[in-house]
mmCIF file of C-alpha atoms and ligand atoms in Angstrom:
data_model
loop_
_atom_site.group_PDB
_atom_site.id
_atom_site.type_symbol
_atom_site.label_atom_id
_atom_site.label_comp_id
_atom_site.label_asym_id
_atom_site.label_seq_id
_atom_site.Cartn_x
_atom_site.Cartn_y
_atom_site.Cartn_z
ATOM 1 C CA MET S 1 71.314 48.676 0.370
ATOM 2 C CA LYS S 2 70.960 46.194 -2.437
ATOM 3 C CA ILE S 3 69.079 43.000 -1.637
ATOM 4 C CA ALA S 4 69.049 40.346 -4.343
ATOM 5 C CA SER S 5 65.607 39.511 -5.677
ATOM 6 C CA THR S 6 64.152 36.001 -5.429
ATOM 7 C CA GLN S 7 62.762 36.302 -8.938
ATOM 8 C CA ALA S 8 64.973 35.175 -11.790
ATOM 9 C CA ASP S 9 64.370 37.025 -15.021
ATOM 10 C CA ASN S 10 64.147 35.478 -18.491
ATOM 11 C CA GLN S 11 63.222 31.996 -17.347
ATOM 12 C CA HIS S 12 61.797 31.222 -20.743
ATOM 13 C CA THR S 13 65.144 30.695 -22.543
ATOM 14 C CA ALA S 14 67.768 28.070 -21.681
ATOM 15 C CA VAL S 15 71.093 29.461 -20.449
ATOM 16 C CA ASN S 16 73.293 26.671 -21.953
ATOM 17 C CA LYS S 17 76.129 27.301 -19.523
ATOM 18 C CA THR S 18 78.255 25.256 -17.116
ATOM 19 C CA ILE S 19 78.820 26.005 -13.433
ATOM 20 C CA VAL S 20 81.543 24.203 -11.483
ATOM 21 C CA HIS S 21 80.880 24.027 -7.720
ATOM 22 C CA VAL S 22 83.806 23.383 -5.389
ATOM 23 C CA VAL S 23 83.573 21.610 -2.033
ATOM 24 C CA GLY S 24 86.390 20.186 0.048
ATOM 25 C CA ALA S 25 85.940 20.347 3.805
ATOM 26 C CA ARG S 26 83.152 19.594 6.241
ATOM 27 C CA PRO S 27 81.681 23.120 6.484
ATOM 28 C CA ASN S 28 81.314 23.347 2.674
ATOM 29 C CA TYR S 29 78.740 20.657 1.998
ATOM 30 C CA MET S 30 75.777 22.270 3.775
ATOM 31 C CA LYS S 31 76.373 25.498 1.819
ATOM 32 C CA ILE S 32 76.489 23.931 -1.652
ATOM 33 C CA ALA S 33 73.614 21.429 -1.186
ATOM 34 C CA PRO S 34 70.646 23.862 -1.209
ATOM 35 C CA LEU S 35 72.248 25.942 -3.949
ATOM 36 C CA MET S 36 72.706 23.019 -6.348
ATOM 37 C CA GLU S 37 69.120 22.061 -5.698
ATOM 38 C CA ALA S 38 67.807 25.584 -6.375
ATOM 39 C CA LEU S 39 69.910 25.902 -9.541
ATOM 40 C CA ARG S 40 68.242 22.797 -10.989
ATOM 41 C CA ALA S 41 65.340 25.117 -11.832
ATOM 42 C CA VAL S 42 67.508 27.008 -14.335
ATOM 43 C CA ALA S 43 66.870 25.490 -17.750
ATOM 44 C CA GLY S 44 69.953 24.507 -19.723
ATOM 45 C CA LEU S 45 72.383 24.881 -16.813
ATOM 46 C CA ARG S 46 74.947 22.090 -16.441
ATOM 47 C CA GLN S 47 76.241 21.726 -12.874
ATOM 48 C CA VAL S 48 79.540 19.998 -12.150
ATOM 49 C CA LEU S 49 80.508 19.153 -8.554
ATOM 50 C CA VAL S 50 84.223 19.029 -7.725
ATOM 51 C CA ASN S 51 85.317 17.601 -4.352
ATOM 52 C CA THR S 52 88.905 18.554 -3.541
ATOM 53 C CA GLY S 53 89.297 15.873 -0.832
ATOM 54 C CA GLN S 54 90.686 18.362 1.730
ATOM 55 C CA HIS S 55 88.576 16.287 4.131
ATOM 56 C CA TYR S 56 88.266 12.620 3.242
ATOM 57 C CA ASP S 57 87.068 10.534 6.217
ATOM 58 C CA GLU S 58 83.617 8.970 6.132
ATOM 59 C CA ALA S 59 82.602 11.084 9.141
ATOM 60 C CA MET S 60 84.151 14.366 7.903
ATOM 61 C CA ALA S 61 83.116 14.282 4.255
ATOM 62 C CA LYS S 62 81.396 11.282 2.697
ATOM 63 C CA SER S 63 78.502 11.007 5.156
ATOM 64 C CA PHE S 64 77.713 14.711 4.548
ATOM 65 C CA ILE S 65 77.603 14.281 0.784
ATOM 66 C CA ARG S 66 75.116 11.411 1.121
ATOM 67 C CA GLU S 67 72.980 12.835 3.909
ATOM 68 C CA LEU S 68 72.612 16.297 2.367
ATOM 69 C CA ARG S 69 71.657 14.588 -0.913
ATOM 70 C CA LEU S 70 74.451 16.182 -2.871
ATOM 71 C CA PRO S 71 75.104 14.472 -6.200
ATOM 72 C CA VAL S 72 78.050 12.086 -6.295
ATOM 73 C CA PRO S 73 80.949 14.450 -7.102
ATOM 74 C CA ASP S 74 81.866 14.507 -10.800
ATOM 75 C CA ARG S 75 85.533 14.963 -9.886
ATOM 76 C CA ASP S 76 87.471 13.928 -6.789
ATOM 77 C CA LEU S 77 90.835 15.680 -6.516
ATOM 78 C CA GLU S 78 91.909 13.544 -3.513
ATOM 79 C CA VAL S 79 94.370 16.097 -2.145
ATOM 80 C CA GLY S 80 94.133 14.936 1.495
ATOM 81 C CA SER S 81 95.796 16.571 4.517
ATOM 82 C CA ALA S 82 99.079 18.503 4.191
ATOM 83 C CA SER S 83 100.643 21.799 5.207
ATOM 84 C CA HIS S 84 98.739 24.872 4.019
ATOM 85 C CA GLY S 85 101.143 25.584 1.165
ATOM 86 C CA THR S 86 101.229 22.020 -0.084
ATOM 87 C CA GLN S 87 97.485 21.488 0.214
ATOM 88 C CA THR S 88 96.637 24.794 -1.498
ATOM 89 C CA ALA S 89 99.127 24.127 -4.288
ATOM 90 C CA ASN S 90 97.850 20.595 -4.880
ATOM 91 C CA ILE S 91 94.272 21.810 -5.112
ATOM 92 C CA MET S 92 95.333 24.515 -7.590
ATOM 93 C CA ILE S 93 97.261 22.110 -9.816
ATOM 94 C CA ARG S 94 94.456 19.557 -9.947
ATOM 95 C CA PHE S 95 91.612 22.066 -10.163
ATOM 96 C CA GLU S 96 93.267 23.919 -13.036
ATOM 97 C CA ALA S 97 93.250 20.690 -15.043
ATOM 98 C CA VAL S 98 89.536 20.201 -14.281
ATOM 99 C CA CYS S 99 88.768 23.745 -15.480
ATOM 100 C CA GLU S 100 90.663 23.183 -18.692
ATOM 101 C CA GLN S 101 88.590 20.071 -19.380
ATOM 102 C CA GLU S 102 85.176 21.306 -18.185
ATOM 103 C CA ARG S 103 85.531 24.890 -19.499
ATOM 104 C CA PRO S 104 83.080 26.332 -16.926
ATOM 105 C CA ASP S 105 81.297 29.641 -17.450
ATOM 106 C CA MET S 106 81.377 30.217 -13.701
ATOM 107 C CA ILE S 107 83.003 28.750 -10.572
ATOM 108 C CA VAL S 108 81.159 28.759 -7.245
ATOM 109 C CA VAL S 109 83.187 28.590 -4.032
ATOM 110 C CA VAL S 110 81.825 28.686 -0.471
ATOM 111 C CA GLY S 111 83.134 29.617 2.965
ATOM 112 C CA ASP S 112 86.764 30.152 3.932
ATOM 113 C CA VAL S 113 88.690 26.881 3.806
ATOM 114 C CA ASN S 114 91.847 26.272 1.782
ATOM 115 C CA SER S 115 89.788 24.707 -1.038
ATOM 116 C CA THR S 116 87.777 27.945 -1.322
ATOM 117 C CA MET S 117 90.818 30.147 -1.814
ATOM 118 C CA ALA S 118 92.714 27.707 -4.057
ATOM 119 C CA ALA S 119 89.786 27.276 -6.472
ATOM 120 C CA ALA S 120 89.061 31.025 -6.534
ATOM 121 C CA LEU S 121 92.685 31.777 -7.473
ATOM 122 C CA VAL S 122 92.607 29.233 -10.296
ATOM 123 C CA GLY S 123 89.367 30.682 -11.656
ATOM 124 C CA ALA S 124 90.653 34.248 -11.513
ATOM 125 C CA LYS S 125 93.855 33.324 -13.401
ATOM 126 C CA LEU S 126 91.867 31.508 -16.098
ATOM 127 C CA LEU S 127 89.522 34.527 -16.379
ATOM 128 C CA ILE S 128 86.532 32.414 -15.347
ATOM 129 C CA PRO S 129 84.034 34.408 -13.252
ATOM 130 C CA VAL S 130 84.133 33.317 -9.602
ATOM 131 C CA ALA S 131 81.156 33.587 -7.249
ATOM 132 C CA HIS S 132 81.902 33.464 -3.504
ATOM 133 C CA VAL S 133 79.104 32.374 -1.175
ATOM 134 C CA GLU S 134 79.601 33.721 2.387
ATOM 135 C CA ALA S 135 81.695 36.647 1.211
ATOM 136 C CA GLY S 136 82.727 39.638 3.315
ATOM 137 C CA LEU S 137 83.167 38.009 6.737
ATOM 138 C CA ARG S 138 86.218 39.288 8.627
ATOM 139 C CA SER S 139 87.651 38.434 12.037
ATOM 140 C CA PHE S 140 90.446 41.032 11.521
ATOM 141 C CA ASP S 141 92.797 38.378 12.889
ATOM 142 C CA ARG S 142 95.401 37.357 10.342
ATOM 143 C CA THR S 143 96.796 34.643 12.581
ATOM 144 C CA MET S 144 93.698 32.673 11.585
ATOM 145 C CA PRO S 145 94.316 30.825 8.312
ATOM 146 C CA GLU S 146 90.680 31.267 7.322
ATOM 147 C CA GLU S 147 91.037 35.081 7.488
ATOM 148 C CA ILE S 148 93.724 34.931 4.796
ATOM 149 C CA ASN S 149 91.466 32.669 2.734
ATOM 150 C CA ARG S 150 88.545 35.113 3.092
ATOM 151 C CA ILE S 151 90.570 38.175 2.112
ATOM 152 C CA VAL S 152 92.207 36.546 -0.919
ATOM 153 C CA THR S 153 88.987 34.919 -2.140
ATOM 154 C CA ASP S 154 87.024 38.171 -1.919
ATOM 155 C CA ARG S 155 89.781 40.125 -3.689
ATOM 156 C CA VAL S 156 89.725 37.852 -6.734
ATOM 157 C CA ALA S 157 86.033 36.861 -6.864
ATOM 158 C CA ASP S 158 83.672 38.641 -9.248
ATOM 159 C CA ILE S 159 80.374 37.995 -7.479
ATOM 160 C CA LEU S 160 80.335 38.421 -3.696
ATOM 161 C CA LEU S 161 77.298 36.856 -2.052
ATOM 162 C CA THR S 162 77.034 38.044 1.548
ATOM 163 C CA PRO S 163 75.085 36.647 4.512
ATOM 164 C CA SER S 164 74.560 39.908 6.431
ATOM 165 C CA GLU S 165 74.935 43.672 6.147
ATOM 166 C CA ASP S 166 78.169 43.744 8.229
ATOM 167 C CA ALA S 167 79.809 41.699 5.469
ATOM 168 C CA ASN S 168 78.736 44.312 2.895
ATOM 169 C CA GLU S 169 80.308 47.007 5.055
ATOM 170 C CA ASN S 170 83.607 45.102 5.293
ATOM 171 C CA LEU S 171 83.750 44.745 1.519
ATOM 172 C CA ARG S 172 82.923 48.414 0.940
ATOM 173 C CA ARG S 173 85.627 49.444 3.398
ATOM 174 C CA GLU S 174 88.133 47.409 1.352
ATOM 175 C CA GLY S 175 87.073 49.288 -1.776
ATOM 176 C CA THR S 176 85.046 46.519 -3.429
ATOM 177 C CA PRO S 177 82.831 47.963 -6.163
ATOM 178 C CA GLU S 178 79.193 48.002 -5.038
ATOM 179 C CA LYS S 179 78.001 46.164 -8.140
ATOM 180 C CA ARG S 180 79.903 43.051 -7.095
ATOM 181 C CA ILE S 181 78.208 42.808 -3.688
ATOM 182 C CA HIS S 182 74.892 40.977 -3.285
ATOM 183 C CA LEU S 183 73.243 40.573 0.097
ATOM 184 C CA VAL S 184 71.551 37.181 -0.176
ATOM 185 C CA GLY S 185 71.342 35.918 3.420
ATOM 186 C CA ASN S 186 72.689 32.798 5.057
ATOM 187 C CA VAL S 187 72.553 29.703 2.867
ATOM 188 C CA MET S 188 73.580 27.400 5.737
ATOM 189 C CA ILE S 189 70.300 28.258 7.420
ATOM 190 C CA ASP S 190 68.458 26.948 4.313
ATOM 191 C CA THR S 191 69.977 23.543 5.081
ATOM 192 C CA LEU S 192 69.329 23.820 8.799
ATOM 193 C CA ARG S 193 65.641 24.594 8.308
ATOM 194 C CA ARG S 194 65.228 21.788 5.805
ATOM 195 C CA HIS S 195 66.604 19.134 8.147
ATOM 196 C CA LEU S 196 65.392 20.411 11.528
ATOM 197 C CA PRO S 197 62.178 18.321 11.561
ATOM 198 C CA ALA S 198 64.287 15.115 11.410
ATOM 199 C CA ALA S 199 66.665 16.287 14.149
ATOM 200 C CA THR S 200 65.248 14.523 17.224
ATOM 201 C CA LEU S 201 67.141 13.305 20.291
ATOM 202 C CA GLU S 202 65.646 9.856 19.601
ATOM 203 C CA ARG S 203 67.861 9.402 16.550
ATOM 204 C CA VAL S 204 71.079 9.761 18.576
ATOM 205 C CA ARG S 205 69.891 8.015 21.764
ATOM 206 C CA ASP S 206 71.806 4.817 20.945
ATOM 207 C CA ARG S 207 75.096 6.770 21.092
ATOM 208 C CA VAL S 208 74.324 9.775 23.318
ATOM 209 C CA ALA S 209 71.732 9.435 26.067
ATOM 210 C CA VAL S 210 70.821 12.987 27.108
ATOM 211 C CA ASN S 211 67.616 14.776 28.003
ATOM 212 C CA GLU S 212 66.014 17.776 26.355
ATOM 213 C CA ARG S 213 67.800 21.072 27.372
ATOM 214 C CA GLN S 214 69.770 19.335 30.122
ATOM 215 C CA TYR S 215 73.195 19.033 28.487
ATOM 216 C CA ALA S 216 75.908 21.084 26.799
ATOM 217 C CA VAL S 217 77.565 20.475 23.404
ATOM 218 C CA LEU S 218 81.280 21.189 22.949
ATOM 219 C CA THR S 219 83.292 21.366 19.711
ATOM 220 C CA LEU S 220 86.948 22.355 19.446
ATOM 221 C CA HIS S 221 89.303 22.149 16.502
ATOM 222 C CA ARG S 222 91.021 25.511 15.936
ATOM 223 C CA PRO S 223 94.816 25.234 15.979
ATOM 224 C CA SER S 224 94.865 28.288 18.300
ATOM 225 C CA ASN S 225 92.936 26.279 20.912
ATOM 226 C CA VAL S 226 94.124 22.701 20.563
ATOM 227 C CA ASP S 227 97.731 23.004 19.345
ATOM 228 C CA ARG S 228 99.103 24.534 22.594
ATOM 229 C CA VAL S 229 98.813 22.325 25.632
ATOM 230 C CA GLU S 230 98.392 25.181 28.162
ATOM 231 C CA THR S 231 95.514 26.693 26.176
ATOM 232 C CA PHE S 232 93.806 23.361 25.558
ATOM 233 C CA ARG S 233 94.201 22.322 29.218
ATOM 234 C CA GLY S 234 92.723 25.654 30.416
ATOM 235 C CA ILE S 235 89.669 25.270 28.182
ATOM 236 C CA LEU S 236 89.118 21.742 29.448
ATOM 237 C CA GLU S 237 89.358 22.957 33.072
ATOM 238 C CA ALA S 238 86.510 25.387 32.390
ATOM 239 C CA VAL S 239 84.481 22.768 30.527
ATOM 240 C CA ASN S 240 84.856 20.455 33.496
ATOM 241 C CA VAL S 241 83.132 23.091 35.654
ATOM 242 C CA VAL S 242 80.188 22.903 33.225
ATOM 243 C CA ALA S 243 80.339 19.091 33.371
ATOM 244 C CA LYS S 244 79.672 19.232 37.137
ATOM 245 C CA ASP S 245 76.279 20.847 36.313
ATOM 246 C CA MET S 246 75.227 18.876 33.250
ATOM 247 C CA PRO S 247 76.558 16.301 30.772
ATOM 248 C CA VAL S 248 78.886 17.803 28.136
ATOM 249 C CA VAL S 249 78.720 15.995 24.793
ATOM 250 C CA PHE S 250 81.998 16.385 22.865
ATOM 251 C CA PRO S 251 82.144 15.079 19.273
ATOM 252 C CA VAL S 252 85.886 15.061 18.681
ATOM 253 C CA HIS S 253 87.429 16.397 15.455
ATOM 254 C CA PRO S 254 90.378 14.281 14.156
ATOM 255 C CA ARG S 255 92.904 17.069 14.799
ATOM 256 C CA THR S 256 91.673 17.348 18.392
ATOM 257 C CA ARG S 257 91.731 13.575 18.904
ATOM 258 C CA HIS S 258 95.401 13.516 17.870
ATOM 259 C CA ARG S 259 96.219 16.397 20.238
ATOM 260 C CA ILE S 260 94.452 14.789 23.237
ATOM 261 C CA ALA S 261 96.596 11.685 22.747
ATOM 262 C CA GLU S 262 99.864 13.554 22.084
ATOM 263 C CA MET S 263 99.411 15.997 24.997
ATOM 264 C CA GLY S 264 98.318 13.367 27.509
ATOM 265 C CA LEU S 265 94.940 15.047 28.131
ATOM 266 C CA SER S 266 92.889 11.852 28.406
ATOM 267 C CA ASP S 267 92.215 12.431 32.116
ATOM 268 C CA ALA S 268 91.018 15.979 31.455
ATOM 269 C CA VAL S 269 88.392 14.783 28.942
ATOM 270 C CA ARG S 270 87.265 11.739 30.971
ATOM 271 C CA PRO S 271 84.306 13.577 32.644
ATOM 272 C CA LEU S 272 82.962 14.526 29.170
ATOM 273 C CA MET S 273 80.809 12.394 26.840
ATOM 274 C CA LEU S 274 83.194 11.904 23.907
ATOM 275 C CA THR S 275 81.874 10.749 20.535
ATOM 276 C CA ASP S 276 83.310 10.422 17.056
ATOM 277 C CA PRO S 277 82.466 13.299 14.681
ATOM 278 C CA LEU S 278 78.744 13.095 13.905
ATOM 279 C CA GLY S 279 76.819 13.331 10.668
ATOM 280 C CA TYR S 280 74.905 16.523 9.831
ATOM 281 C CA ILE S 281 71.453 15.529 11.101
ATOM 282 C CA ASP S 282 72.751 13.695 14.181
ATOM 283 C CA PHE S 283 74.757 16.759 15.156
ATOM 284 C CA LEU S 284 71.783 19.058 14.520
ATOM 285 C CA SER S 285 69.742 16.765 16.777
ATOM 286 C CA LEU S 286 72.190 17.463 19.589
ATOM 287 C CA THR S 287 72.648 21.184 19.067
ATOM 288 C CA SER S 288 68.983 21.990 18.550
ATOM 289 C CA HIS S 289 67.963 20.433 21.915
ATOM 290 C CA ALA S 290 70.991 21.568 23.966
ATOM 291 C CA ARG S 291 70.956 23.946 26.947
ATOM 292 C CA VAL S 292 74.171 25.622 25.812
ATOM 293 C CA ILE S 293 76.818 25.226 23.088
ATOM 294 C CA LEU S 294 80.562 25.850 23.579
ATOM 295 C CA THR S 295 82.535 26.033 20.355
ATOM 296 C CA ASP S 296 85.352 27.499 18.298
ATOM 297 C CA SER S 297 83.546 26.775 15.022
ATOM 298 C CA GLY S 298 82.359 29.599 12.776
ATOM 299 C CA GLY S 299 79.260 27.905 11.394
ATOM 300 C CA LEU S 300 78.035 26.726 14.763
ATOM 301 C CA GLN S 301 77.883 30.322 16.014
ATOM 302 C CA GLU S 302 75.354 30.981 13.262
ATOM 303 C CA GLU S 303 73.451 27.747 13.720
ATOM 304 C CA SER S 304 73.032 28.355 17.466
ATOM 305 C CA THR S 305 71.638 31.814 16.741
ATOM 306 C CA ALA S 306 69.165 30.344 14.229
ATOM 307 C CA LEU S 307 68.197 27.702 16.817
ATOM 308 C CA GLY S 308 67.929 30.194 19.702
ATOM 309 C CA VAL S 309 70.396 28.151 21.814
ATOM 310 C CA PRO S 310 72.954 30.124 23.893
ATOM 311 C CA CYS S 311 76.474 29.855 22.434
ATOM 312 C CA LEU S 312 79.880 30.535 23.988
ATOM 313 C CA THR S 313 82.560 31.113 21.371
ATOM 314 C CA LEU S 314 85.938 29.982 22.667
ATOM 315 C CA ARG S 315 87.910 32.432 20.538
ATOM 316 C CA GLU S 316 89.200 35.974 20.993
ATOM 317 C CA ASN S 317 87.189 37.299 18.040
ATOM 318 C CA THR S 318 84.477 36.382 15.573
ATOM 319 C CA GLU S 319 83.967 37.030 11.862
ATOM 320 C CA ARG S 320 80.243 36.679 12.546
ATOM 321 C CA PRO S 321 79.485 39.677 14.853
ATOM 322 C CA ILE S 322 75.788 39.595 13.997
ATOM 323 C CA THR S 323 75.493 36.426 16.112
ATOM 324 C CA VAL S 324 76.527 38.559 19.100
ATOM 325 C CA THR S 325 74.582 41.760 18.347
ATOM 326 C CA SER S 326 71.434 39.985 17.207
ATOM 327 C CA GLY S 327 71.685 36.367 18.266
ATOM 328 C CA THR S 328 72.681 34.104 21.148
ATOM 329 C CA ASN S 329 76.480 34.270 20.916
ATOM 330 C CA ARG S 330 79.056 35.425 23.510
ATOM 331 C CA VAL S 331 82.727 35.630 22.511
ATOM 332 C CA VAL S 332 84.568 34.508 25.656
ATOM 333 C CA GLY S 333 88.033 33.522 24.427
ATOM 334 C CA ALA S 334 90.089 30.703 25.911
ATOM 335 C CA ASP S 335 90.558 32.051 29.451
ATOM 336 C CA PRO S 336 88.993 29.538 31.884
ATOM 337 C CA ALA S 337 87.521 32.198 34.214
ATOM 338 C CA LYS S 338 85.879 33.999 31.289
ATOM 339 C CA ILE S 339 84.451 30.764 29.909
ATOM 340 C CA VAL S 340 82.899 29.883 33.274
ATOM 341 C CA ALA S 341 81.535 33.433 33.751
ATOM 342 C CA GLY S 342 80.088 33.349 30.215
ATOM 343 C CA TYR S 343 78.499 29.991 30.923
ATOM 344 C CA ARG S 344 76.801 31.257 34.090
ATOM 345 C CA ALA S 345 75.527 34.339 32.255
ATOM 346 C CA ALA S 346 74.267 32.212 29.352
ATOM 347 C CA LEU S 347 72.148 30.127 31.740
ATOM 348 C CA ASP S 348 70.306 33.327 32.686
ATOM 349 C CA ASP S 349 69.582 34.340 29.073
ATOM 350 C CA ARG S 350 65.895 34.975 28.726
ATOM 351 C CA GLY S 351 65.308 37.596 26.048
ATOM 352 C CA PRO S 352 63.824 36.741 22.649
ATOM 353 C CA VAL S 353 66.405 36.048 19.935
ATOM 354 C CA ARG S 354 66.314 38.205 16.831
ATOM 355 C CA ILE S 355 67.080 36.008 13.825
ATOM 356 C CA PRO S 356 69.108 38.179 11.409
ATOM 357 C CA ALA S 357 67.337 39.420 8.286
ATOM 358 C CA LEU S 358 67.473 37.014 5.317
ATOM 359 C CA TRP S 359 68.370 33.999 7.454
ATOM 360 C CA ASP S 360 64.993 32.746 6.307
ATOM 361 C CA GLY S 361 65.706 29.520 4.439
ATOM 362 C CA ARG S 362 65.537 31.222 1.034
ATOM 363 C CA ALA S 363 69.137 32.358 0.498
ATOM 364 C CA SER S 364 69.745 29.731 -2.180
ATOM 365 C CA GLU S 365 66.833 31.116 -4.221
ATOM 366 C CA ARG S 366 68.316 34.610 -4.039
ATOM 367 C CA ILE S 367 71.755 33.307 -5.001
ATOM 368 C CA THR S 368 70.199 31.475 -7.955
ATOM 369 C CA ALA S 369 68.645 34.733 -9.163
ATOM 370 C CA VAL S 370 72.010 36.548 -8.978
ATOM 371 C CA LEU S 371 73.946 33.761 -10.712
ATOM 372 C CA GLU S 372 71.355 33.258 -13.430
ATOM 373 C CA SER S 373 71.341 36.936 -14.211
ATOM 374 C CA ALA S 374 75.186 36.973 -14.352
ATOM 375 C CA LEU S 375 75.274 33.923 -16.641
ATOM 376 C CA ARG S 376 72.805 35.555 -19.010
ATOM 377 C CA GLY S 377 75.068 38.602 -19.048
HETATM 378 C C1 LIG I 401 89.601 22.809 8.174
HETATM 379 C C2 LIG I 401 89.470 24.268 7.774
HETATM 380 C C3 LIG I 401 88.693 25.005 8.843
HETATM 381 C C4 LIG I 401 87.375 24.331 9.131
HETATM 382 C C5 LIG I 401 87.615 22.882 9.475
HETATM 383 C C6 LIG I 401 86.339 22.130 9.708
HETATM 384 C C7 LIG I 401 91.280 25.356 6.491
HETATM 385 C C8 LIG I 401 92.446 26.240 6.610
HETATM 386 N N1 LIG I 401 90.760 24.927 7.667
HETATM 387 O O1 LIG I 401 90.366 22.754 9.363
HETATM 388 O O2 LIG I 401 88.434 26.313 8.404
HETATM 389 O O3 LIG I 401 86.743 24.985 10.213
HETATM 390 O O4 LIG I 401 88.315 22.274 8.383
HETATM 391 O O5 LIG I 401 86.600 20.819 10.118
HETATM 392 O O6 LIG I 401 90.832 25.078 5.411
HETATM 393 N N2 LIG I 401 91.887 14.910 9.353
HETATM 394 C C9 LIG I 401 91.429 13.612 9.331
HETATM 395 N N3 LIG I 401 90.420 13.317 8.445
HETATM 396 C C10 LIG I 401 89.860 14.222 7.633
HETATM 397 C C11 LIG I 401 90.344 15.544 7.667
HETATM 398 C C12 LIG I 401 91.354 15.872 8.538
HETATM 399 O O7 LIG I 401 91.892 12.754 10.048
HETATM 400 O O8 LIG I 401 88.944 13.873 6.863
HETATM 401 C C13 LIG I 401 92.963 15.261 10.321
HETATM 402 C C14 LIG I 401 94.343 15.262 9.722
HETATM 403 O O9 LIG I 401 95.224 14.792 10.686
HETATM 404 C C15 LIG I 401 94.618 16.721 9.475
HETATM 405 C C16 LIG I 401 93.850 17.380 10.622
HETATM 406 O O10 LIG I 401 92.711 16.552 10.838
HETATM 407 O O11 LIG I 401 95.956 16.993 9.475
HETATM 408 C C17 LIG I 401 93.404 18.775 10.326
HETATM 409 O O12 LIG I 401 92.704 18.819 9.089
HETATM 410 P P1 LIG I 401 92.783 20.113 8.135
HETATM 411 O O13 LIG I 401 91.891 19.946 6.971
HETATM 412 O O14 LIG I 401 94.206 20.470 7.906
HETATM 413 O O15 LIG I 401 92.258 21.282 9.009
HETATM 414 P P2 LIG I 401 90.978 21.387 9.903
HETATM 415 O O16 LIG I 401 91.448 21.635 11.287
HETATM 416 O O17 LIG I 401 90.011 20.265 9.689
#
């Protein structure tokens, strides 16, 4: 098993190269922030930040860029919301023009959103090396748009930076040459560890009055959960059972807010504590002190494992199985009875949590070592 070193070689000479980093949607910012910071140590490296604008609201994008101390993006592609085909195509058209002007020596993409796949395809066609952070994750569920994005991105990327050994195995099984795969750990946990000391319940008390370990946090935004009224209603029935025991704080994603209004589900969410989407540190304040988390997010499954907080994943599968085998996660699906049973079992969780190897806050250093070595050729 190859684990990337934290030591970059040849630090004495400047690299004189350009890296273009691509962000676009909420789960991207916390993955790029620690990496851009770590790469500042590489002499002679010019870093360009491109924001596709897949997400654009203050609460979904701009507050993250500020709070995570990302530089102001050098380019804003302002693609906005659209169907998958239109959004992906718009990102490709506009990102290709950026690449022609900036002439990067490498493109870094993160995660599995449409911006990730679109930018990776552009890079591959222009013969610019593409590095994919969070490579190799697979849910084996092609009805999930992110699964298509993961598969395509990993097929065309040159440098595959994986968070855990299961991701390496997925890539090997697909025939990826070993020399492209680098096990670097989970870069999102670098960000989590950096900001955890500031994540107190005090900072959110003006909007959400809850007590330490006496509340649940709910997030829902997957089309598979919120786009069909029967499924969404069933999940809310189960969540309302939890709400009889303890307050359930529910920061509502814009897609979900639209669906609640369209489907007439306002009564079903009335027992819950609804908030607007929260900034990174405010949300970490809530999750890190919660009794239990219920979610269909990918990243939150990992964050709850790193925090040692029980997590119920309201999906039929996960691309992050290590959070189940090693961490605090239970995949319970969308069936109300299973959600309630999972919740009761989670309350009895006692055992110590094993934080997966290399989720140690130093993934960005290991990625820097891999990228620097690739840039030096
Ligand atoms: C996208 C990602 C998903 C990620 C999620 C995190 C893809 C395929 N999906 O899904 O992997 O987990 O982001 O949030 O890339 N909207 C706003 N303001 C915004 C952004 C979106 O109001 O800033 C609304 C729009 O009505 C839009 C809807 O939310 O149509 C959904 O947004 P979209 O980016 O299409 O997908 P997400 O569900 O956010």
